[in-house]
XYZ file of C-alpha atoms in Angstrom:
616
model
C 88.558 -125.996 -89.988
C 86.569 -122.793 -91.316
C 89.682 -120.531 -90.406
C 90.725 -118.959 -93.667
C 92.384 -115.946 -92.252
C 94.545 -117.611 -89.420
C 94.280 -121.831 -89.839
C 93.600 -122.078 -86.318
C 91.120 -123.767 -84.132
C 90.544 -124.975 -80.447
C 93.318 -127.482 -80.344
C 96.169 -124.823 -81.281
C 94.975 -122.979 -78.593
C 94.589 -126.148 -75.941
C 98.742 -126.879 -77.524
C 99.743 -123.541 -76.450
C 98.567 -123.377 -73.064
C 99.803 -126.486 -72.399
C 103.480 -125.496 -73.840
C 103.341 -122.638 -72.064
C 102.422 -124.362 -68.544
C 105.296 -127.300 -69.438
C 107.530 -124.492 -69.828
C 107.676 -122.944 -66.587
C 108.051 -126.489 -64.531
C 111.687 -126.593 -64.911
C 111.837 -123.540 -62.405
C 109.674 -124.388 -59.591
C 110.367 -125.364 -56.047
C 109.990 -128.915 -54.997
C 106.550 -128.439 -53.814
C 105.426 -126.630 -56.728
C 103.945 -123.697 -54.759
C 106.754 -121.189 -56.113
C 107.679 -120.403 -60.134
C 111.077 -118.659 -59.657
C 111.120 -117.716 -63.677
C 115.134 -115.950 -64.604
C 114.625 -112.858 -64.946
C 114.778 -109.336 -62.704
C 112.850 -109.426 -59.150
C 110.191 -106.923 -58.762
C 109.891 -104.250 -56.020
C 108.261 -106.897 -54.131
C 111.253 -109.211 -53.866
C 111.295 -112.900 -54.682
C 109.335 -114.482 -52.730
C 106.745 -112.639 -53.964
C 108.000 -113.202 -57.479
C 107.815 -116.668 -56.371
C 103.969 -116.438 -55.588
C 103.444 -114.678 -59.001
C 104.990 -117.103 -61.307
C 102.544 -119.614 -59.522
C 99.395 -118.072 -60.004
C 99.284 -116.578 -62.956
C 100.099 -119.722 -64.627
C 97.547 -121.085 -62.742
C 95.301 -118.982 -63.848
C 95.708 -120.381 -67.320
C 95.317 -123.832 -65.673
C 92.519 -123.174 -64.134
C 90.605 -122.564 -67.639
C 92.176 -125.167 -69.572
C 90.558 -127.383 -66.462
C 87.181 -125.806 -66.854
C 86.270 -127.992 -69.431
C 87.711 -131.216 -69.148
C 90.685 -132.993 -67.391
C 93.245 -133.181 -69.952
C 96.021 -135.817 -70.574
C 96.356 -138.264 -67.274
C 95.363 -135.680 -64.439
C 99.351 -133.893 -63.989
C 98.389 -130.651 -64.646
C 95.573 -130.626 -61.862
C 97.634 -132.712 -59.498
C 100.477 -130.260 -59.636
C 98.625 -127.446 -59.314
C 97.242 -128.924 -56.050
C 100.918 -129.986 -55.066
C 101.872 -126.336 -54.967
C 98.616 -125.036 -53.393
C 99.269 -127.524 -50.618
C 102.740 -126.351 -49.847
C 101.904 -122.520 -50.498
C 99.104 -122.289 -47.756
C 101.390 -124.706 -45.446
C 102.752 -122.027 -42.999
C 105.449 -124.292 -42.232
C 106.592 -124.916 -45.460
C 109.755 -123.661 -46.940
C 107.596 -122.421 -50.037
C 105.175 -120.296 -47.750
C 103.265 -118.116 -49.367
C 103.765 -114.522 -48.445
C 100.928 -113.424 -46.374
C 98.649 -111.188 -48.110
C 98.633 -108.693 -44.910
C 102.330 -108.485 -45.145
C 103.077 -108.420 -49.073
C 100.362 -106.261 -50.881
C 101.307 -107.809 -54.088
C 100.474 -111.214 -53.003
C 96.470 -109.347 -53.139
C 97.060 -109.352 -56.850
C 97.838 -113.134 -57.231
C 95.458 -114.085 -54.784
C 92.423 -113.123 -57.458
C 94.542 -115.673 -60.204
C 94.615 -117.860 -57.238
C 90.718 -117.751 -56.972
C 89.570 -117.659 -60.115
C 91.675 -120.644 -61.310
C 90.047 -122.707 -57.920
C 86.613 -121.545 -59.275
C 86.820 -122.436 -63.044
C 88.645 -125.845 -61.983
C 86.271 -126.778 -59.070
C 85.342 -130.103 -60.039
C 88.718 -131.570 -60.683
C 91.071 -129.598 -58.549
C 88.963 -127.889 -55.629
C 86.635 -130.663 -54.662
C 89.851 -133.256 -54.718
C 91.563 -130.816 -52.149
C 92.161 -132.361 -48.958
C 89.506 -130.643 -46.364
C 93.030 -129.628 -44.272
C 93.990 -127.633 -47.307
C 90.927 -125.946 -48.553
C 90.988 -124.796 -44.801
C 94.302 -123.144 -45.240
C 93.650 -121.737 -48.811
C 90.465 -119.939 -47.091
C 92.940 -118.864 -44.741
C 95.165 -117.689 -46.843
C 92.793 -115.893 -48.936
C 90.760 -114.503 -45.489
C 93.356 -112.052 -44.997
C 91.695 -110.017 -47.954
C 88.543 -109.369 -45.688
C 87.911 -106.353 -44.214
C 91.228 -104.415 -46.121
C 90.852 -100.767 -46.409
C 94.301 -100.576 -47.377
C 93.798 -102.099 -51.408
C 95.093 -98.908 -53.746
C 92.695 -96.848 -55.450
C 92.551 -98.526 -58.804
C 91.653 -102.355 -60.755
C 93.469 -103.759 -57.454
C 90.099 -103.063 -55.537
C 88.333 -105.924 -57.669
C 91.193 -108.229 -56.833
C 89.492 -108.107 -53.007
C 85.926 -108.550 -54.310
C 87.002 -111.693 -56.747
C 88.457 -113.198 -53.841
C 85.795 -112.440 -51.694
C 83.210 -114.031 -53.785
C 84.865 -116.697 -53.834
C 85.502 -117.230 -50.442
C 81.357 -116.652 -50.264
C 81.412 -119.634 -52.411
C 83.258 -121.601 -50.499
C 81.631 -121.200 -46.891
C 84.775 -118.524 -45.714
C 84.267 -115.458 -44.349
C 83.576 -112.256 -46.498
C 81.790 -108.665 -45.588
C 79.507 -107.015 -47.832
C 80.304 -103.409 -46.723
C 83.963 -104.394 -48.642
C 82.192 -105.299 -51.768
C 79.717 -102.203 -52.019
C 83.011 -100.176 -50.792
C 84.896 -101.148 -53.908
C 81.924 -101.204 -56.414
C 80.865 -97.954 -55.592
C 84.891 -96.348 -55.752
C 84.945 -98.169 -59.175
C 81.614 -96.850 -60.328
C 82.919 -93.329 -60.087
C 85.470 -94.055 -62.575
C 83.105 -95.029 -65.454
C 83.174 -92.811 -68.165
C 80.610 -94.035 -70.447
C 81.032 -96.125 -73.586
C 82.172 -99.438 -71.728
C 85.310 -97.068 -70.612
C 86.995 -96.748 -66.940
C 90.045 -94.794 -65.869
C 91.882 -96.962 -64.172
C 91.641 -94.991 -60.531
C 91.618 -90.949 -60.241
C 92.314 -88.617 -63.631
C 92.660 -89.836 -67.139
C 94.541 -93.040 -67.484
C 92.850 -94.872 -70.020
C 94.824 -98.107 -71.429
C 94.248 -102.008 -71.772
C 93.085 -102.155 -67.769
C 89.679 -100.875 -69.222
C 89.570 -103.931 -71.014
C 91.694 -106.570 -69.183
C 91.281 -105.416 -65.660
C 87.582 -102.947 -65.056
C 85.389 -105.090 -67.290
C 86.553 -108.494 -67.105
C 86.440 -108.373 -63.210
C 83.137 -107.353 -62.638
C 81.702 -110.574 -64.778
C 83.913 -112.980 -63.487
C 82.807 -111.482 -59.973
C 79.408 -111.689 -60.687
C 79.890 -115.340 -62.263
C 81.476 -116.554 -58.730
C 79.152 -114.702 -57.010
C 75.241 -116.977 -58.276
C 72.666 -115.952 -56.059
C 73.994 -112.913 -54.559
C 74.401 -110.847 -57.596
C 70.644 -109.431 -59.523
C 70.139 -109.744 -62.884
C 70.514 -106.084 -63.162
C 74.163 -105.870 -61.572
C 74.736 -108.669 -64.262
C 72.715 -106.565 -67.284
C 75.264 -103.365 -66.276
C 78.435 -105.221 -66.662
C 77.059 -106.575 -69.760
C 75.989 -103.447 -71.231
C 79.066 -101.525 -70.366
C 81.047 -104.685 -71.800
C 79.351 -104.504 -74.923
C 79.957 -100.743 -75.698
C 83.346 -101.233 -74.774
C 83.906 -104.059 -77.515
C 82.135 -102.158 -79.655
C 84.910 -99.580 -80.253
C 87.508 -101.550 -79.236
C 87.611 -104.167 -81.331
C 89.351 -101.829 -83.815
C 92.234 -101.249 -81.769
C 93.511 -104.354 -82.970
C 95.508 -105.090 -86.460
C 94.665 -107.763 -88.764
C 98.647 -108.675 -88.301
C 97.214 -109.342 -84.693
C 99.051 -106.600 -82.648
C 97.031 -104.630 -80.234
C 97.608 -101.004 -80.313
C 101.016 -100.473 -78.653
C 99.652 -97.482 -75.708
C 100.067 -97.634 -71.933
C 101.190 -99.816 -69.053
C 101.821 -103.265 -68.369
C 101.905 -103.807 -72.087
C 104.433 -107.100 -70.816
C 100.783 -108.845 -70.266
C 100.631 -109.549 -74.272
C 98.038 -111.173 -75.299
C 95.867 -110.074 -72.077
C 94.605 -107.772 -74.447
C 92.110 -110.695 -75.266
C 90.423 -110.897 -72.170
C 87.776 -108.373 -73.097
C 86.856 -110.154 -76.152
C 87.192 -113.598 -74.452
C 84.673 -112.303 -71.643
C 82.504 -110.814 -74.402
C 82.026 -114.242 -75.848
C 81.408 -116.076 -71.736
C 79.000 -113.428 -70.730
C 77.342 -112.937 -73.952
C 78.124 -109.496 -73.856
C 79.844 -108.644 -77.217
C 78.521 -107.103 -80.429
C 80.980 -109.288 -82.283
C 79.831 -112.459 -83.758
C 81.486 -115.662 -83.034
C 83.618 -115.878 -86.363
C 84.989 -112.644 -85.874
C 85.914 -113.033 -82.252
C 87.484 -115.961 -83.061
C 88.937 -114.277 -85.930
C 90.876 -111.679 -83.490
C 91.679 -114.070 -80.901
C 93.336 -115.968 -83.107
C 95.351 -113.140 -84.656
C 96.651 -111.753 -81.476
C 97.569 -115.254 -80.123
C 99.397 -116.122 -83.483
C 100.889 -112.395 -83.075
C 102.721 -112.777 -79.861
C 103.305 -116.890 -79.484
C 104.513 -117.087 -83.232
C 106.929 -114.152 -82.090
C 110.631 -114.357 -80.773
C 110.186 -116.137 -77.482
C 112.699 -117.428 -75.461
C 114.097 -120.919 -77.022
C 113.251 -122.290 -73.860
C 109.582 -121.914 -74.270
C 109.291 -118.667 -71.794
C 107.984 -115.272 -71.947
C 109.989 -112.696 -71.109
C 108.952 -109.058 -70.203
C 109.026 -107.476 -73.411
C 106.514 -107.066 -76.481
C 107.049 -109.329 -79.017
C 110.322 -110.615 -77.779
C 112.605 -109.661 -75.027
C 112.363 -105.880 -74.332
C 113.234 -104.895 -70.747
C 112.609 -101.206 -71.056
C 109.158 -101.535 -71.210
C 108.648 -103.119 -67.675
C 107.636 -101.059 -64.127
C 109.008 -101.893 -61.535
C 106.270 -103.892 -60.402
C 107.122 -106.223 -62.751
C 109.108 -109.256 -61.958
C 110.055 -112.409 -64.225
C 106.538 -114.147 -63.835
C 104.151 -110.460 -64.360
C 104.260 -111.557 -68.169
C 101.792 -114.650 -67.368
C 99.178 -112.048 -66.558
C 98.748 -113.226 -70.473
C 96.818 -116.424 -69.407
C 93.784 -114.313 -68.983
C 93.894 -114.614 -72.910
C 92.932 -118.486 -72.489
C 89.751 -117.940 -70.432
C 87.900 -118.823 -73.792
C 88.041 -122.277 -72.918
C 85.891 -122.380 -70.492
C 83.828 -122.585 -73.454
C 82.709 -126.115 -74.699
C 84.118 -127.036 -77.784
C 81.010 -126.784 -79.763
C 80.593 -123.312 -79.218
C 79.832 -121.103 -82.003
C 83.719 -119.127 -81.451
C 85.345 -122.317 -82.172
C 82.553 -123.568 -84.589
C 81.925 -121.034 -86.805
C 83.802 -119.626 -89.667
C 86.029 -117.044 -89.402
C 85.269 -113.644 -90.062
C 87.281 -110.618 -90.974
C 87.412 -107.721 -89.020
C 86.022 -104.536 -90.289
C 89.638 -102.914 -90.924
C 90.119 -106.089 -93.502
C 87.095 -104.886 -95.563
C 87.088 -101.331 -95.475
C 89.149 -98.034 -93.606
C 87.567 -97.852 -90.334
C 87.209 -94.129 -88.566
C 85.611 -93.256 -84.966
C 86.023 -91.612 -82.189
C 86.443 -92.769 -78.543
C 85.008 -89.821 -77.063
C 85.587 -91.314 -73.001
C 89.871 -91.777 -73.365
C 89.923 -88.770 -76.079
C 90.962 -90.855 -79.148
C 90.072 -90.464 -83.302
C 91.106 -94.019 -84.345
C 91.437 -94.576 -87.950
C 92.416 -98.238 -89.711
C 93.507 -98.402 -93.080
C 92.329 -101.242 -94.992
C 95.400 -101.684 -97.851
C 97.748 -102.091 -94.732
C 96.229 -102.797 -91.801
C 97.761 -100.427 -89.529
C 95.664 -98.373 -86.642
C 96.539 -95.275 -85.644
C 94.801 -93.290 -82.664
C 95.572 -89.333 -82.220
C 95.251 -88.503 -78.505
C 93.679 -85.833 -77.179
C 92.678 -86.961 -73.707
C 94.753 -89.877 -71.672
C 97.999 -88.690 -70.193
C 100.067 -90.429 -67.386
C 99.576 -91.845 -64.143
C 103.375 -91.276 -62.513
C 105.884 -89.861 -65.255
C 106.104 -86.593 -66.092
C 105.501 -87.583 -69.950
C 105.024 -91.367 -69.793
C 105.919 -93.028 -73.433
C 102.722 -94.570 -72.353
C 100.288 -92.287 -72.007
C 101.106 -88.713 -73.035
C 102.078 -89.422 -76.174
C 100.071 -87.456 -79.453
C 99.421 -90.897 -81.119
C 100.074 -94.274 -81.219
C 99.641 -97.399 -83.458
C 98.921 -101.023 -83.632
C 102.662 -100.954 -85.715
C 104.737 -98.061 -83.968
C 105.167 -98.154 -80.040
C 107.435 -95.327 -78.634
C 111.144 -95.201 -77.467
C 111.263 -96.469 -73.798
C 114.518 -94.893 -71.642
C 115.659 -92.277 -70.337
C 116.125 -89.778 -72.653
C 113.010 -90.525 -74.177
C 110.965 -89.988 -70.688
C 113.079 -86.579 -69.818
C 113.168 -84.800 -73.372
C 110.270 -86.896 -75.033
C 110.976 -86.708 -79.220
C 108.187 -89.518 -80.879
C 104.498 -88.947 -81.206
C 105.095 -85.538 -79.382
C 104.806 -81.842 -79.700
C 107.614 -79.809 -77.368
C 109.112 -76.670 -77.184
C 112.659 -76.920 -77.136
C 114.591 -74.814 -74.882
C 118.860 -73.599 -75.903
C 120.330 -76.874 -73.811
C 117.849 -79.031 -76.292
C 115.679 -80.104 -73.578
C 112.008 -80.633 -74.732
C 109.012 -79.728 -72.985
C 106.848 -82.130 -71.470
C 102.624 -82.464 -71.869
C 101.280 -83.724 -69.089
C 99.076 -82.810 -67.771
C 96.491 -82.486 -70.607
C 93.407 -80.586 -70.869
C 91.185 -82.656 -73.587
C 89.055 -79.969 -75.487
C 86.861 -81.369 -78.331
C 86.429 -84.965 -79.757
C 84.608 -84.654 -82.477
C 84.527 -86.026 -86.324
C 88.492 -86.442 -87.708
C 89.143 -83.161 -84.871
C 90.724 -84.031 -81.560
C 91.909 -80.520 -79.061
C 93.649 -80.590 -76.371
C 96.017 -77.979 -74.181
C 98.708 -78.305 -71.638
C 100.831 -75.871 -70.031
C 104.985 -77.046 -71.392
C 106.557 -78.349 -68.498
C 110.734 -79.359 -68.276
C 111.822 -81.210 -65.758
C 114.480 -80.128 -63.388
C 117.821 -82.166 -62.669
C 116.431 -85.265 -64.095
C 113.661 -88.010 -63.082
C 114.567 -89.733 -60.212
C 116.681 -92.656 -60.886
C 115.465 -95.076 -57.901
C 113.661 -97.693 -59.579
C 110.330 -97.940 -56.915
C 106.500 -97.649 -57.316
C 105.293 -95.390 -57.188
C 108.436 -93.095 -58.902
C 109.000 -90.449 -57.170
C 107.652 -86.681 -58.602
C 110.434 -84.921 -60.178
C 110.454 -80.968 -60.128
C 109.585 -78.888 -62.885
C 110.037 -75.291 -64.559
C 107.052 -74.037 -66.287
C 106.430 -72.649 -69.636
C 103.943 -71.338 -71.828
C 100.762 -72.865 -73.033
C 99.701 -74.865 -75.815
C 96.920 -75.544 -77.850
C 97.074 -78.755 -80.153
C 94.894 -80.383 -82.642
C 94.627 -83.516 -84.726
C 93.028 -83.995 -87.792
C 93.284 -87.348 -88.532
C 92.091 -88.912 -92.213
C 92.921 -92.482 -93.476
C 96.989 -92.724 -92.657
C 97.458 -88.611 -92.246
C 97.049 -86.825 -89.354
C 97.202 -82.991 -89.891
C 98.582 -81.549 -86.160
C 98.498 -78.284 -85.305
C 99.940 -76.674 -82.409
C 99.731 -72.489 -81.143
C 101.621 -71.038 -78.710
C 100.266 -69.006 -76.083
C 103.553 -67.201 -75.489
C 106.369 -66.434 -77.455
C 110.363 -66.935 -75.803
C 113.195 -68.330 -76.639
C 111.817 -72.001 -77.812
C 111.925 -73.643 -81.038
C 108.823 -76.063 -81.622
C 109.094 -79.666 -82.505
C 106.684 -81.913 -83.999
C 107.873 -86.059 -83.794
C 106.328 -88.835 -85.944
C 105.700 -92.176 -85.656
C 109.185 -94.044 -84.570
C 109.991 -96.598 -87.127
C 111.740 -99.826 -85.580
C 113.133 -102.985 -87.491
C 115.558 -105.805 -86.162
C 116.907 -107.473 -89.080
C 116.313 -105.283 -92.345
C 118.097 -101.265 -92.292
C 115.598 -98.704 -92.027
C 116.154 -96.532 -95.201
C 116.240 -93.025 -94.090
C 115.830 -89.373 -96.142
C 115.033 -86.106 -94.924
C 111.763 -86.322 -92.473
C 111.292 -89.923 -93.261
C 111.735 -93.580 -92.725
C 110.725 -96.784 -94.334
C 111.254 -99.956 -93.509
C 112.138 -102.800 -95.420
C 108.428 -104.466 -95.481
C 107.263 -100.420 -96.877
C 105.780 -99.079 -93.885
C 107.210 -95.648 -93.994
C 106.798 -92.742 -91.114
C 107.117 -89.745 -92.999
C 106.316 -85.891 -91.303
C 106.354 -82.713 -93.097
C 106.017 -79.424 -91.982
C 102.876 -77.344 -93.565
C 103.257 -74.206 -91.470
C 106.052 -72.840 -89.667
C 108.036 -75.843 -89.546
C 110.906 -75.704 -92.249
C 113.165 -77.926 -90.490
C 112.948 -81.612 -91.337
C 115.432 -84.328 -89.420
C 115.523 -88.159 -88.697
C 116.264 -88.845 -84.983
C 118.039 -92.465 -84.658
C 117.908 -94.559 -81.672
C 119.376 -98.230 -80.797
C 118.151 -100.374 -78.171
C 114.761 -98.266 -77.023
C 111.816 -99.554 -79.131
C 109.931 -102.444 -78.439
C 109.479 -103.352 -82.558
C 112.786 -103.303 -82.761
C 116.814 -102.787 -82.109
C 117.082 -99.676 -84.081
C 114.319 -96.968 -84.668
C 114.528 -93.799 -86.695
C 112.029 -90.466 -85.897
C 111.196 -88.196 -88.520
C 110.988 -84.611 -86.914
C 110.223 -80.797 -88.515
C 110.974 -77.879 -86.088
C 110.444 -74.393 -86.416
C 113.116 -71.212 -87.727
C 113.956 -69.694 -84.431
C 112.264 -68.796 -81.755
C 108.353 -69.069 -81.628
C 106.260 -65.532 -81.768
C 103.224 -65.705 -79.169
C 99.880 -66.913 -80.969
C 101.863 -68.662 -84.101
C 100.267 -71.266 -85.895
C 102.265 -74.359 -86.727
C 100.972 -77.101 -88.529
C 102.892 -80.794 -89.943
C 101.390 -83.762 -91.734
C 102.110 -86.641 -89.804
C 101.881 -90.164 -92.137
C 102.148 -93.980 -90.817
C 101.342 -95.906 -93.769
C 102.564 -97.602 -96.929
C 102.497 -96.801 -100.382
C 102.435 -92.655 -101.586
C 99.853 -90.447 -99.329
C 98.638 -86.998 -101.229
C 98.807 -84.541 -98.157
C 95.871 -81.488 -97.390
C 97.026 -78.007 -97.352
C 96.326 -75.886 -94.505
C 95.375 -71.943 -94.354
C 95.218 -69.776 -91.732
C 91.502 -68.180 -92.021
C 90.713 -65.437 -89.059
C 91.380 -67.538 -85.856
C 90.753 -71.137 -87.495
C 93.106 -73.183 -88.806
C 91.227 -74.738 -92.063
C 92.496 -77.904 -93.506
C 91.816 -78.682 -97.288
C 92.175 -82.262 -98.247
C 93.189 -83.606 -102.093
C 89.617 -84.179 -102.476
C 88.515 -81.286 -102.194
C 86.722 -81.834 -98.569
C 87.692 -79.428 -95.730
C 87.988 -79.414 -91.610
C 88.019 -76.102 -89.671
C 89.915 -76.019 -86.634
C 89.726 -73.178 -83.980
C 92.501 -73.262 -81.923
């Protein structure tokens, strides 16, 4: 079996696919072409939801049919069923056209990449009457200037290649359109923003480099061996630091959009292993995958076998409104391992652990402005950030957020997104409204140091209410500026925050939100510990006498109730004050540095005598 750390091999993963495709039968239409899951209806209505629940289950079909045809032939046949009634323009199950429903440009990638991996048994045993009307279907992608500026624009060029593959129509000025718009969003290391600014999150991973390869692998004689070497390389780096974003436990770290998709956070290491791009070696990427897998399906799913949007389990708060009942099967790209043969070294070899499970891990990630540090006697990552903010909210939980964690994810509502408390740094104005950060201006990356600065923002009357996509921009009032810092060593981060202004603020520094389900979080002055001893603890170093617990039900993703250590400052800030709070995710007791004020640098003085300088 040679899987010490997780007892898994090829046939638990072969079981869960196929659970999870049984699963969603029970709500399709007659002809199988629409997956109507329960569950709230997108922005795109549900039709489209419809289209969605089809194809991104197929997408998990189509690489469970990569490698053989399992069981007596159902799962291709009904795959086909559905594909026959979708492009059937007279059919009750329609598809939605893809010039009419922009969405439907999003499942028509699933759509192609499951007909490519799954060529032999499901493609080639199409009826030549409906591969013409899938090419149709699929056509309308050609010649689109209209695809948004971000991962969408490699949803035309998948389907495109494909198309190429197939004898349809396709235009080259599209695909050296959208590879040269993507190419400008590199930023080095194996990293993308996902469009314009600085939103770095799992897209990197599960949309900007797992694309490209599949596109090049659909693509044979038409792509060079030195468009396939720069995916490759840029694949590689990008593994290379990621890798320790993930927990032993399994749980990726909890940061960004989408984060519904689940175990899609395995499609970069999944693609590493197809492409032979990874630095990993085949025991420890099968190491991880299993973890994550084991993470999320050993989790509280539905009893019915589905996944709902949440985390873990059911969590509604965390969805856009993009998101419909069947956006959670975006987690099939996590099966795209088995296009592998079973005697591959990944399901072969031994397990291996991952570095956090030998020794504490520390780097930076200079592109998305994270310190990442992993502590071996728990597991738990923790990344201070110092240069991603938001796409759309003001202060997305998301994205704007001073740190986040493979075992802490942030309150998601409405309070949380207008006067943010967790992971943040605000000044607090008489009604108790916080400031917001975004945007950011990332300074330095360097060592254990992260700086940043942003100019406080609150918002004014509210964010808007209408649940669309994009939101709409709420208005603002604008404050002074601030200069923060993270120091970040083992499970303590050191943050320091100056003023540029003085007025009538107080200044807040929020920890780590601590959620649990079942067991009562215990709860004492600037702390909280749950049951299992993971403990959020902050306390104030410098100007921050004021320690509090901040209690919420029903927001966090980890669980029902979550508790938010807090310090805060004596009154109102003085212009140029220094203010500095130890920050602690961890379990067991943590010695804490001291900090000094030295001349215009902030020095930080660890138990052990070592030292960090911070100019601020």
């Amino acid at each position: 079996m040679h899987a010490p750390s997780t007892g898994w091999t090829r046939a638990h993963w072969e079981s869960t696919v196929d659970t999870t495709l049984a699963a969603v039968r029970p709500y399709a239409s007659p002809g199988h072409a629409l997956v109507a899951l329960p569950g709230p209806l997108s922005v795109s209505g549900a039709r489209s939801d419809g289209l969605e629940g089809f194809a991104r289950t197929f997408l998990a079909a189509g690489f469970r049919l990569a490698r053989e045809f399992p069981g007596d032939g159902t799962l291709a046949h009904w795959y086909a069923e559905g594909i026959d009634a979708g492009t059937d323009p007279a059919s009750p199950e329609a598809w939605p056209r893809l010039a009419d429903v922009p969405q439907a440009r999003v499942e028509a990638a699933s759509i192609a990449i499951a007909l490519h991996e799954s060529r032999a048994v499901l493609w080639d045993a199409l009826d030549d009457r409906v591969r013409a009307r899938v090419v149709d279907w699929l056509a309308e992608a050609v010649g689109r200037t209209d695809y948004p500026q971000c991962n969408w624009l490699w949803f035309q060029n998948v389907v495109e290649a494909f198309l190429r593959s197939v004898g349809g129509p396709w235009s080259s000025s599209d695909l050296e359109r959208n590879i040269a718009a993507t190419e400008s969003w590199y930023r080095g290391d194996g990293w993308y923003t996902d469009g314009h600014g600085r939103h770095f999150d799992w897209y990197a991973g599960w949309a900007m480099n797992f694309y490209p390869l599949w596109y090049c692998r659909m693509s044979g004689p038409y792509v060079d061996e030195a468009t396939w070497a720069r995916y490759r390389e840029r694949l590689r780096a990008y593994l290379d630091g990621v890798q320790h974003l993930y927990s032993p436990g399994g749980a990726p770290l909890h940061q960004g959009r989408s984060l519904t998709y689940r175990h899609a956070a395995l499609a970069p290491v999944w693609a590493g292993a197809v492409f032979d791009a990874t630095p990993l070696s085949p025991g420890r990427t099968r190491r991880l995958a299993n973890g994550v897998l084991r993470y999320f399906t050993g989790a509280r799913l539905g009893d019915d076998g589905l996944q709902p949007i949440g985390w873990r389990g059911a969590f509604p708060a965390i969805r856009q409104p993009y998101s419909g009942a069947g956006s959670p099967y975006w987690s099939g790209k996590a099966f795209a391992g088995l296009v592998l043969a079973p005697d591959h070294p990944v399901w072969t070899d031994a397990e291996e652990p991952l570095e956090v499970e030998t020794r504490d891990v520390h780097m930076t990630l200079p592109a998305p402005g994270w310190i990442v540090s992993g502590t071996r006697a728990d597991g738990v990552v923790r990344v201070a950030n110092h240069g991603t903010d938001g796409r759309y909210y003001p202060d997305d939980p998301g994205y704007a957020r001073h740190a986040y964690s493979t075992h802490a994810g942030p309150d998601y509502d409405d309070e949380a997104r207008e006067s943010p408390v967790d992971s943040h740094v605000a000044l607090v104005d008489a009604h108790g409204l916080a400031s917001h950060r975004c945007p950011l201006r990332p300074l330095r990356i360097e060592g254990r140091v992260g700086v940043s600065r942003h100019r406080a923002r609150w918002v004014l009357g509210g964010l808007p209410r209408d649940f669309r996509w994009p939101p709409a921009a709420p208005s603002f009032r604008e404050g002074p500026w601030l200069t923060s810092a993270s120091v970040l060593r083992g499970a303590v981060e050191v943050r320091l925050v100056r003023v540029g202004t003085g007025g009538p603020w107080t200044l807040r520094i929020g920890g780590y939100p601590l959620a649990s389900d079942d067991e009562p979080l215990t709860v004492s002055r600037g702390s909280a510990r749950r049951a299992d001893g993971l403990t959020s603890t902050v306390e104030g170093l410098i100007g921050l006498p004021h320690a509090s617990v901040v209690r919420r039900e029903g927001v966090n993703a980890y669980g029902r109730r979550s508790a938010t250590p807090i310090v805060a400052s004596d009154g109102p800030v003085r212009a140029g004050a220094l203010f500095a709070a130890a920050v602690v995710l961890g379990t067991g007791d943590v010695a804490l540095p001291t900090v000094t004020v030295e001349g215009d640098a902030a020095v930080v003085r660890w138990p052990d005598g070592e030292t960090d300088a911070v100019n601020l």
